[in-house]
Amino acid sequence: MARVCPALGLFAEGPFVLDSGPYVQERDMPDTKPYELDAFMAGLEKRNPGQPEFHQAVREVAESLVPYLNQDENRVYRSARILERMCEPDRVISFRVCWQDDDHKVHINRGYRVQFNNSIGPYKGGLRFHPSVTQSVLKFLGFEQTFKNALTTLPMGGGKGGANFDPKGRSDAEVMRFCQAFMAELYRHIGYNTDIPAGDIGVGAREVSYMFGMYKKLTGEFTGTLTGKGLSFGGSLIRTEATGYGSTYFMQDMLETKGEAIEGKTILVSGSGNVAQYTVEKCNHLGGKVVTLSDSGGFIHDPDGIDEEKLAFIKELKNVRRGRIAEYTEKFGGTFHAKERPWAVPCDLAFPSATQNEISADDALTLVKNGVLGVSEGANMPTEIEGVHVFQAARVLYAPSKAANAGGVAVSGLEQSQNAMRISWSEDEVDRRLRDIMRDIHAQCVRHGQEPDGHVCYVTGANRAAFNKVAAAMLAYGVL
Ligand code: NDP
């Protein structure tokens, strides 16, 4: 009887093994009807009502996977319903977080942890504190994280969490009390071998430290259960820089395929938090000129470029004083555009690095009209799906977030390795490993996303490469 090797997508006569797992025989593959994208999405939307961000993230993946899964040699995945299983989180934990502000007023927020998929390693993904946090947002982020983590080549599953808490305008003492109250519940669901959270929007070094301190107190254990820790208690060099640096490295690799470089390019960056700051820093190192940054109040445009001195001001403004981006123009000139995004400023390269859905189809058309060469997504899902289609049709070098911003979680993985070995690698060592991982992710995208005319669709490449890895593990485990 013919047997099917899901990992290789081949038919073979004799028995074979999939990694160390079982092999699948023809008779074990019932129900191999091809997928129909709209019907698949209609089912998902019905099962997950009122979760538009989650629907959007799944649609983007399904658009590239459905034609792939409909190929005859991939019917083993259809038969085992791997895609449907990947779209259902392992579990969603939701809990009450009660805390008191400095005036003793009681506040109630909702905390979550979405443990999406641990097929290739413990759940791993950040915590987001922002008023816009909902179950839909965290399911989209956890779903994406599963694919992203698979691309890093490290053994990490996907998860995400957070709360609808707004740290803006809160004192340090209030943020501390919130973080402690949040961890008072979360600690029972996480652990070094089960689930390892990190930072995300609204959760930086300060918040990770408060939460790690509380975790340590409650469990009596000093383990690497959170990443993004301070350097004196288990943090890794380059973790702070990793997402911004990684997204810039990915752009470098895409440009190299066209004989281009970052040097001399005019660059738009959105956001002004962790990812944006280190994107600017690395672009400056590589000779690019970044002319914009933004926050939720609007964007600044500095045609002279945001050099090291100006960037140092931004870091102090955002990380220490927690002020507004508009202050930049009072000190350095340029213009502030209230409640606007930077995408109409002419540029060669764009790095959306603030939040989801910050590039609409119209923004994408404007970028293309202005001749954008490359877009590397530092933020998660910053481009609306219609905008992605615009970039794809115009054959822009477009790196989706799951590939472009994987450097952050990759260095979190390296932080875990250092914690496990109780050693600290040098800055150069971690940066070299980050560079290698980004190069590897780029190569995976090329391998799985190259079209017959040589053009690389990085969306297809990232989705298929990550799917293959997670799907192979899920098949090997049997029906779970
Ligand atoms: P920060 O909290 O450090 O910064 C977020 C930035 O985005 C701030 O400038 C913030 O402005 C702006 N922003 C947030 N929400 C909105 C909004 N609704 N509209 C406009 N601007 C907004 O977060 P990070 O830099 O860590 O994260 C940025 C993005 O990168 C997120 O999508 C995150 O998921 C993603 N990411 C982060 C990683 C990391 O290692 N930190 C890893 C991988 C992805 P304001 O201060 O006004 O709110």
XYZ file of C-alpha atoms and ligand atoms in Angstrom:
528
model
C 0.000 0.000 0.000
C 1.273 3.486 -0.807
C 2.221 5.509 2.229
C 2.376 9.271 2.536
C 5.214 11.219 4.090
C 3.595 14.421 5.347
C 6.902 16.100 6.092
C 8.217 15.612 2.587
C 4.899 15.627 0.767
C 5.967 12.478 -1.103
C 4.506 9.090 -1.788
C 6.748 6.171 -1.016
C 6.405 2.419 -1.319
C 7.986 1.295 1.915
C 7.280 2.357 5.481
C 9.008 5.467 6.730
C 9.048 7.625 9.863
C 8.079 11.276 10.282
C 10.784 12.655 12.535
C 10.458 10.165 15.373
C 6.680 9.917 15.021
C 4.325 7.518 13.275
C 3.647 7.136 9.589
C 0.243 7.600 8.024
C -1.380 5.079 5.730
C -3.865 5.789 2.955
C -6.692 4.088 4.847
C -6.139 6.531 7.744
C -6.975 9.493 5.512
C -10.748 9.815 5.215
C -12.536 13.028 4.253
C -9.971 14.625 1.999
C -12.318 17.143 0.363
C -10.456 20.265 -0.832
C -10.967 23.456 1.165
C -12.973 26.391 -0.121
C -11.594 29.599 1.446
C -14.876 31.467 1.958
C -16.649 28.437 3.386
C -13.714 27.764 5.710
C -13.769 31.390 6.917
C -17.555 31.405 7.300
C -17.265 28.429 9.655
C -14.486 30.071 11.649
C -16.413 33.344 11.940
C -19.504 31.492 13.108
C -17.546 29.643 15.779
C -15.802 32.843 16.936
C -18.403 35.625 16.751
C -17.367 39.222 17.386
C -13.623 38.566 16.994
C -12.637 40.594 13.902
C -8.886 40.694 14.615
C -8.787 36.913 15.000
C -10.767 36.438 11.768
C -8.336 38.749 9.955
C -5.240 36.894 11.174
C -6.678 33.503 10.206
C -7.801 34.745 6.783
C -4.316 35.988 5.966
C -2.879 32.567 6.796
C -5.701 30.598 5.134
C -5.293 32.561 1.883
C -1.823 31.102 1.444
C -2.466 27.693 3.007
C -5.715 26.679 1.291
C -4.164 26.308 -2.201
C -1.225 24.495 -0.611
C -3.387 22.103 1.384
C -5.555 21.427 -1.640
C -2.569 19.908 -3.452
C -3.001 16.150 -3.559
C 0.279 15.367 -1.790
C -0.887 17.435 1.202
C -4.205 15.670 1.682
C -2.875 14.038 4.819
C -3.090 17.461 6.513
C -6.654 17.964 5.296
C -7.657 14.534 6.438
C -6.226 15.103 9.929
C -7.903 18.563 9.930
C -4.657 20.164 11.020
C -5.646 23.663 9.864
C -8.913 23.560 11.831
C -7.038 22.300 14.895
C -4.452 25.076 14.556
C -7.239 27.669 14.569
C -8.594 26.515 17.932
C -6.487 27.625 20.931
C -5.536 24.903 23.416
C -7.219 27.080 26.067
C -8.185 30.660 26.879
C -7.841 31.700 30.507
C -9.613 34.862 31.621
C -9.572 36.334 35.117
C -10.410 39.344 37.293
C -7.605 41.716 38.280
C -8.457 43.987 41.225
C -6.153 46.760 42.391
C -6.227 50.123 44.184
C -4.968 53.407 42.754
C -3.033 56.020 44.737
C -6.335 57.531 45.974
C -7.410 54.071 47.260
C -10.066 53.802 44.557
C -10.703 50.179 43.567
C -10.312 49.211 39.884
C -11.295 46.002 38.143
C -9.618 44.902 34.917
C -9.816 41.712 32.909
C -6.671 39.622 32.476
C -6.113 36.832 29.940
C -3.680 34.190 28.858
C -4.323 32.494 25.532
C -2.323 29.258 25.345
C -2.627 28.658 21.644
C -0.444 25.769 20.572
C 2.406 23.938 22.319
C 3.159 21.348 19.640
C 6.794 22.312 19.196
C 7.604 23.695 22.651
C 6.171 25.435 25.738
C 3.786 28.333 25.072
C 5.743 31.539 24.524
C 4.503 35.043 23.804
C 4.172 38.492 25.297
C 1.750 40.241 27.633
C 0.000 43.390 26.412
C -1.430 46.073 28.718
C -3.615 48.399 26.662
C -7.273 49.462 26.877
C -7.901 47.885 23.452
C -7.050 44.366 24.696
C -9.859 41.859 24.104
C -10.041 38.123 23.678
C -10.104 38.674 19.896
C -6.878 40.706 19.923
C -5.089 38.135 22.076
C -6.334 35.214 19.969
C -5.024 36.917 16.827
C -1.685 37.510 18.534
C -1.470 33.963 19.939
C -2.354 32.426 16.566
C 0.318 34.513 14.827
C 2.809 33.743 17.568
C 2.533 30.004 16.907
C 3.650 30.541 13.299
C 6.282 33.136 14.210
C 7.876 30.971 16.879
C 8.059 28.045 14.478
C 10.014 30.234 12.037
C 12.674 31.076 14.632
C 13.900 27.440 14.493
C 13.731 27.384 18.328
C 11.470 24.974 20.265
C 8.710 27.394 21.259
C 4.930 27.093 21.057
C 2.586 30.079 20.744
C 0.732 32.038 23.418
C -0.229 35.600 24.280
C -1.803 37.411 27.192
C -2.468 40.740 28.792
C -5.157 42.968 30.220
C -7.325 45.935 29.278
C -5.307 48.038 31.730
C -3.936 51.395 30.551
C -0.564 52.160 32.163
C -0.583 55.673 30.605
C -0.719 58.351 33.288
C -0.391 55.824 36.138
C 2.259 56.255 38.847
C 4.991 53.631 39.285
C 3.270 52.480 42.482
C -0.029 51.976 40.636
C 1.672 50.027 37.840
C 3.428 47.896 40.466
C 0.164 47.113 42.252
C -1.515 46.227 38.977
C 1.363 43.946 37.892
C 1.351 42.176 41.253
C -2.416 41.670 41.166
C -2.177 40.367 37.583
C 0.554 37.891 38.514
C -1.315 36.784 41.644
C -3.611 34.890 39.253
C -1.401 34.294 36.209
C 1.358 32.508 38.152
C -0.680 29.307 38.484
C -0.979 28.962 34.692
C 2.647 29.576 33.667
C 5.983 27.915 34.302
C 9.409 27.290 32.879
C 8.319 24.128 31.052
C 4.736 25.154 30.327
C 4.344 28.825 29.405
C 6.878 31.657 29.393
C 5.438 35.192 28.983
C 7.379 38.325 27.961
C 6.599 41.992 27.205
C 4.539 43.634 24.451
C 2.691 46.961 24.130
C 2.568 48.616 27.560
C 4.778 45.941 29.107
C 8.467 46.834 29.157
C 11.352 46.257 31.559
C 9.542 47.935 34.471
C 6.410 45.784 34.201
C 8.302 42.520 33.511
C 10.405 43.193 36.629
C 7.359 43.779 38.854
C 5.723 40.619 37.500
C 8.842 38.468 37.765
C 9.366 39.648 41.353
C 5.815 38.627 42.242
C 6.127 35.293 40.414
C 9.325 34.538 42.313
C 7.676 35.416 45.629
C 4.588 33.287 44.995
C 6.427 30.200 43.739
C 9.619 30.468 45.765
C 11.528 29.659 42.586
C 14.053 31.586 40.544
C 13.549 30.203 37.049
C 13.462 31.830 33.618
C 9.648 31.826 33.541
C 9.479 35.372 32.151
C 11.785 36.808 29.502
C 12.751 40.428 28.973
C 14.079 40.461 32.536
C 16.612 42.992 33.847
C 20.251 42.175 33.158
C 21.080 41.698 36.839
C 18.420 38.989 37.274
C 18.616 36.741 34.258
C 17.901 39.056 31.322
C 19.758 38.770 28.029
C 21.816 41.416 26.320
C 20.201 42.536 23.026
C 16.685 41.448 24.123
C 15.601 45.100 24.327
C 16.986 45.797 20.863
C 16.032 42.460 19.281
C 12.679 43.148 17.609
C 13.722 46.448 16.006
C 17.146 45.150 15.028
C 15.642 41.940 13.686
C 13.060 43.709 11.556
C 15.831 45.874 10.082
C 18.001 42.805 9.412
C 15.075 41.223 7.604
C 14.719 44.323 5.419
C 18.470 44.155 4.708
C 18.093 40.565 3.517
C 15.106 41.386 1.296
C 16.916 44.364 -0.243
C 19.995 42.248 -0.933
C 17.920 40.024 -3.218
C 17.480 43.121 -5.429
C 21.069 44.341 -5.096
C 19.878 47.150 -2.802
C 20.860 48.259 0.713
C 19.516 50.395 3.573
C 22.303 52.920 3.138
C 21.043 56.180 1.683
C 17.366 55.245 1.900
C 14.641 57.529 3.272
C 12.688 55.602 5.877
C 9.329 55.901 7.659
C 8.940 54.346 11.090
C 5.661 54.440 13.024
C 5.367 54.090 16.801
C 7.972 55.363 19.241
C 8.116 52.508 21.729
C 10.541 49.628 22.032
C 10.312 48.290 18.478
C 10.345 51.706 16.800
C 13.319 52.996 18.821
C 15.608 50.101 17.944
C 14.497 50.084 14.327
C 15.659 53.699 14.101
C 18.921 52.800 15.858
C 19.761 49.948 13.484
C 18.695 51.894 10.374
C 21.044 54.684 11.497
C 23.874 52.157 11.993
C 23.309 50.962 8.438
C 23.305 54.442 6.906
C 19.559 54.977 6.412
C 17.694 58.197 7.187
C 14.561 57.803 9.342
C 12.261 60.819 8.998
C 9.147 59.907 11.022
C 8.001 58.471 14.352
C 4.531 58.419 15.892
C 2.380 57.659 18.904
C -1.361 57.533 19.436
C -1.428 61.346 19.307
C -0.024 61.681 15.770
C 3.327 61.613 13.944
C 6.407 63.815 13.689
C 8.227 64.440 10.407
C 11.860 65.512 10.509
C 13.249 65.716 6.954
C 16.800 66.029 8.352
C 16.568 62.572 9.890
C 16.331 61.281 13.462
C 20.015 60.885 14.340
C 21.560 59.376 17.494
C 21.164 62.547 19.569
C 17.492 62.893 18.626
C 16.913 59.196 19.259
C 18.436 59.516 22.745
C 15.850 62.240 23.413
C 13.050 59.928 22.221
C 14.244 57.114 24.491
C 14.275 59.421 27.497
C 10.928 60.948 26.534
C 9.174 57.599 26.054
C 10.935 55.247 28.477
C 11.592 57.569 31.428
C 9.282 60.583 31.277
C 6.560 58.713 29.380
C 5.705 61.873 27.431
C 4.096 62.544 24.040
C 5.861 62.461 20.654
C 4.660 66.019 19.862
C 7.373 67.306 22.245
C 10.020 66.286 19.684
C 9.278 69.228 17.393
C 9.596 71.753 20.244
C 13.208 70.645 20.636
C 14.337 69.666 17.137
C 11.926 71.358 14.716
C 10.197 69.416 11.943
C 6.415 69.127 11.941
C 3.832 67.383 14.122
C 0.697 65.985 12.472
C -1.974 65.413 15.092
C -4.067 62.233 14.757
C -2.380 61.289 11.480
C -0.166 58.395 10.376
C 3.084 58.890 8.497
C 2.378 56.893 5.308
C 1.864 59.849 2.947
C 5.453 61.056 3.457
C 7.497 59.990 0.394
C 9.963 57.217 1.282
C 11.949 54.215 0.075
C 11.282 51.942 3.044
C 8.551 51.659 5.684
C 8.644 49.996 9.107
C 5.173 50.019 10.719
C 6.095 49.465 14.378
C 3.156 50.719 16.487
C 0.094 48.463 16.439
C -2.343 46.386 14.367
C -4.219 47.792 11.361
C -2.263 51.028 11.059
C -1.851 50.718 7.246
C -5.133 50.718 5.309
C -5.495 49.838 1.622
C -5.417 53.588 0.836
C -2.224 54.027 2.865
C -0.679 51.086 1.013
C -1.669 52.613 -2.343
C -0.081 55.905 -1.300
C 3.137 54.149 -0.294
C 3.223 52.294 -3.618
C 2.471 55.491 -5.570
C 5.409 57.144 -3.791
C 7.685 54.293 -4.870
C 8.158 52.322 -1.647
C 10.637 49.476 -2.201
C 10.208 47.515 0.999
C 7.900 47.193 4.026
C 9.021 45.311 7.129
C 6.390 44.846 9.826
C 7.835 45.465 13.286
C 4.333 45.601 14.773
C 1.974 42.627 14.681
C -0.470 42.693 11.732
C -0.076 46.450 11.113
C -1.407 46.149 7.556
C -5.081 45.541 6.855
C -5.634 42.560 4.582
C -6.620 44.778 1.615
C -3.346 46.684 2.124
C -1.424 43.402 2.038
C -3.065 42.660 -1.313
C -1.956 46.087 -2.601
C 1.682 45.400 -1.642
C 1.516 41.919 -3.146
C 0.029 43.156 -6.432
C 2.688 45.885 -6.685
C 5.421 43.319 -5.914
C 6.776 45.375 -3.046
C 9.310 43.570 -0.833
C 6.730 43.004 1.885
C 7.712 41.160 5.088
C 4.721 40.085 7.217
C 5.104 40.493 10.954
C 5.430 36.803 11.764
C 8.723 36.788 9.828
C 9.933 40.372 10.233
C 9.460 40.821 13.979
C 10.419 37.308 15.092
C 13.769 38.595 16.383
C 12.234 39.595 19.718
C 10.898 36.184 20.587
C 14.018 34.565 19.155
C 16.211 36.428 21.649
C 13.688 35.571 24.364
C 14.374 31.950 23.411
C 18.089 32.677 23.731
C 17.418 34.255 27.144
C 15.787 30.971 28.228
C 18.804 29.002 26.988
C 21.168 31.244 28.961
C 18.965 30.915 32.074
C 18.930 27.128 31.741
C 22.718 27.017 31.429
C 23.148 29.755 34.074
C 25.436 31.759 31.811
C 25.277 35.119 29.981
C 26.430 35.507 26.418
C 28.147 38.718 25.307
C 26.334 41.369 23.299
C 28.215 40.338 20.157
C 27.352 36.686 20.675
C 23.598 37.344 21.041
C 23.564 39.802 18.139
C 25.369 37.277 15.931
C 22.816 34.595 16.829
C 19.959 37.043 16.165
C 21.477 37.908 12.780
C 21.765 34.218 11.882
C 18.168 33.505 12.927
C 16.801 36.403 10.831
C 18.836 35.172 7.861
C 17.439 31.705 8.359
C 13.859 32.996 8.497
C 14.488 34.922 5.287
C 15.852 31.778 3.634
C 12.783 29.764 4.738
C 10.501 32.409 3.222
C 12.419 32.301 -0.055
C 12.345 28.494 -0.119
C 8.593 28.288 0.404
C 7.488 31.551 -1.209
C 9.431 31.833 -4.469
C 7.180 32.058 -7.507
C 8.059 30.697 -10.980
C 9.255 34.130 -12.173
C 11.632 34.430 -9.187
C 9.493 36.888 -7.180
C 9.283 35.967 -3.492
C 5.931 36.200 -1.733
C 7.083 36.431 1.878
C 3.520 35.923 3.143
C 3.217 32.572 1.408
C 6.756 31.617 2.360
C 6.366 32.414 6.058
C 2.950 30.765 6.369
C 3.902 27.542 4.601
C 7.302 27.145 6.281
C 5.799 27.630 9.740
C 2.771 25.452 8.984
C 4.957 22.536 7.872
C 6.867 22.545 11.124
C 3.887 22.748 13.479
C 1.773 20.396 11.351
C 4.463 17.706 11.303
C 4.497 17.677 15.115
C 0.693 17.636 15.339
C 0.471 14.703 12.935
C 3.102 12.827 14.873
C 1.111 13.173 18.116
C -2.014 11.642 16.582
C -5.493 13.002 17.216
C -5.316 15.280 20.256
P 5.442 49.895 23.176
O 4.388 49.903 24.186
O 6.859 50.043 23.592
O 5.151 51.004 22.060
C 3.967 50.998 21.340
C 3.947 52.206 20.431
O 2.843 52.105 19.570
C 3.804 53.508 21.193
O 4.448 54.514 20.465
C 2.288 53.710 21.191
O 1.879 55.058 21.336
C 1.934 53.217 19.811
N 0.564 52.730 19.801
C 0.024 51.750 20.560
N -1.274 51.602 20.291
C -1.559 52.522 19.349
C -2.730 52.860 18.651
N -3.889 52.211 18.865
N -2.647 53.858 17.721
C -1.480 54.505 17.492
N -0.338 54.233 18.130
C -0.370 53.246 19.030
O 5.243 48.519 22.357
P 6.268 47.752 21.444
O 7.151 48.692 20.727
O 6.853 46.664 22.253
O 5.274 47.037 20.417
C 4.896 47.648 19.181
C 4.362 46.578 18.248
O 5.381 45.586 18.033
C 3.149 45.804 18.748
O 2.340 45.443 17.652
C 3.774 44.546 19.346
O 2.862 43.467 19.401
C 4.883 44.292 18.341
N 5.953 43.437 18.809
C 6.716 43.799 19.897
C 7.743 42.986 20.296
C 8.666 43.382 21.382
O 9.692 42.696 21.551
N 8.422 44.444 22.117
C 7.995 41.674 19.642
C 7.190 41.446 18.459
C 6.198 42.285 18.101
P 1.260 55.549 22.730
O 2.426 55.625 23.667
O 0.627 56.845 22.436
O 0.256 54.488 23.133
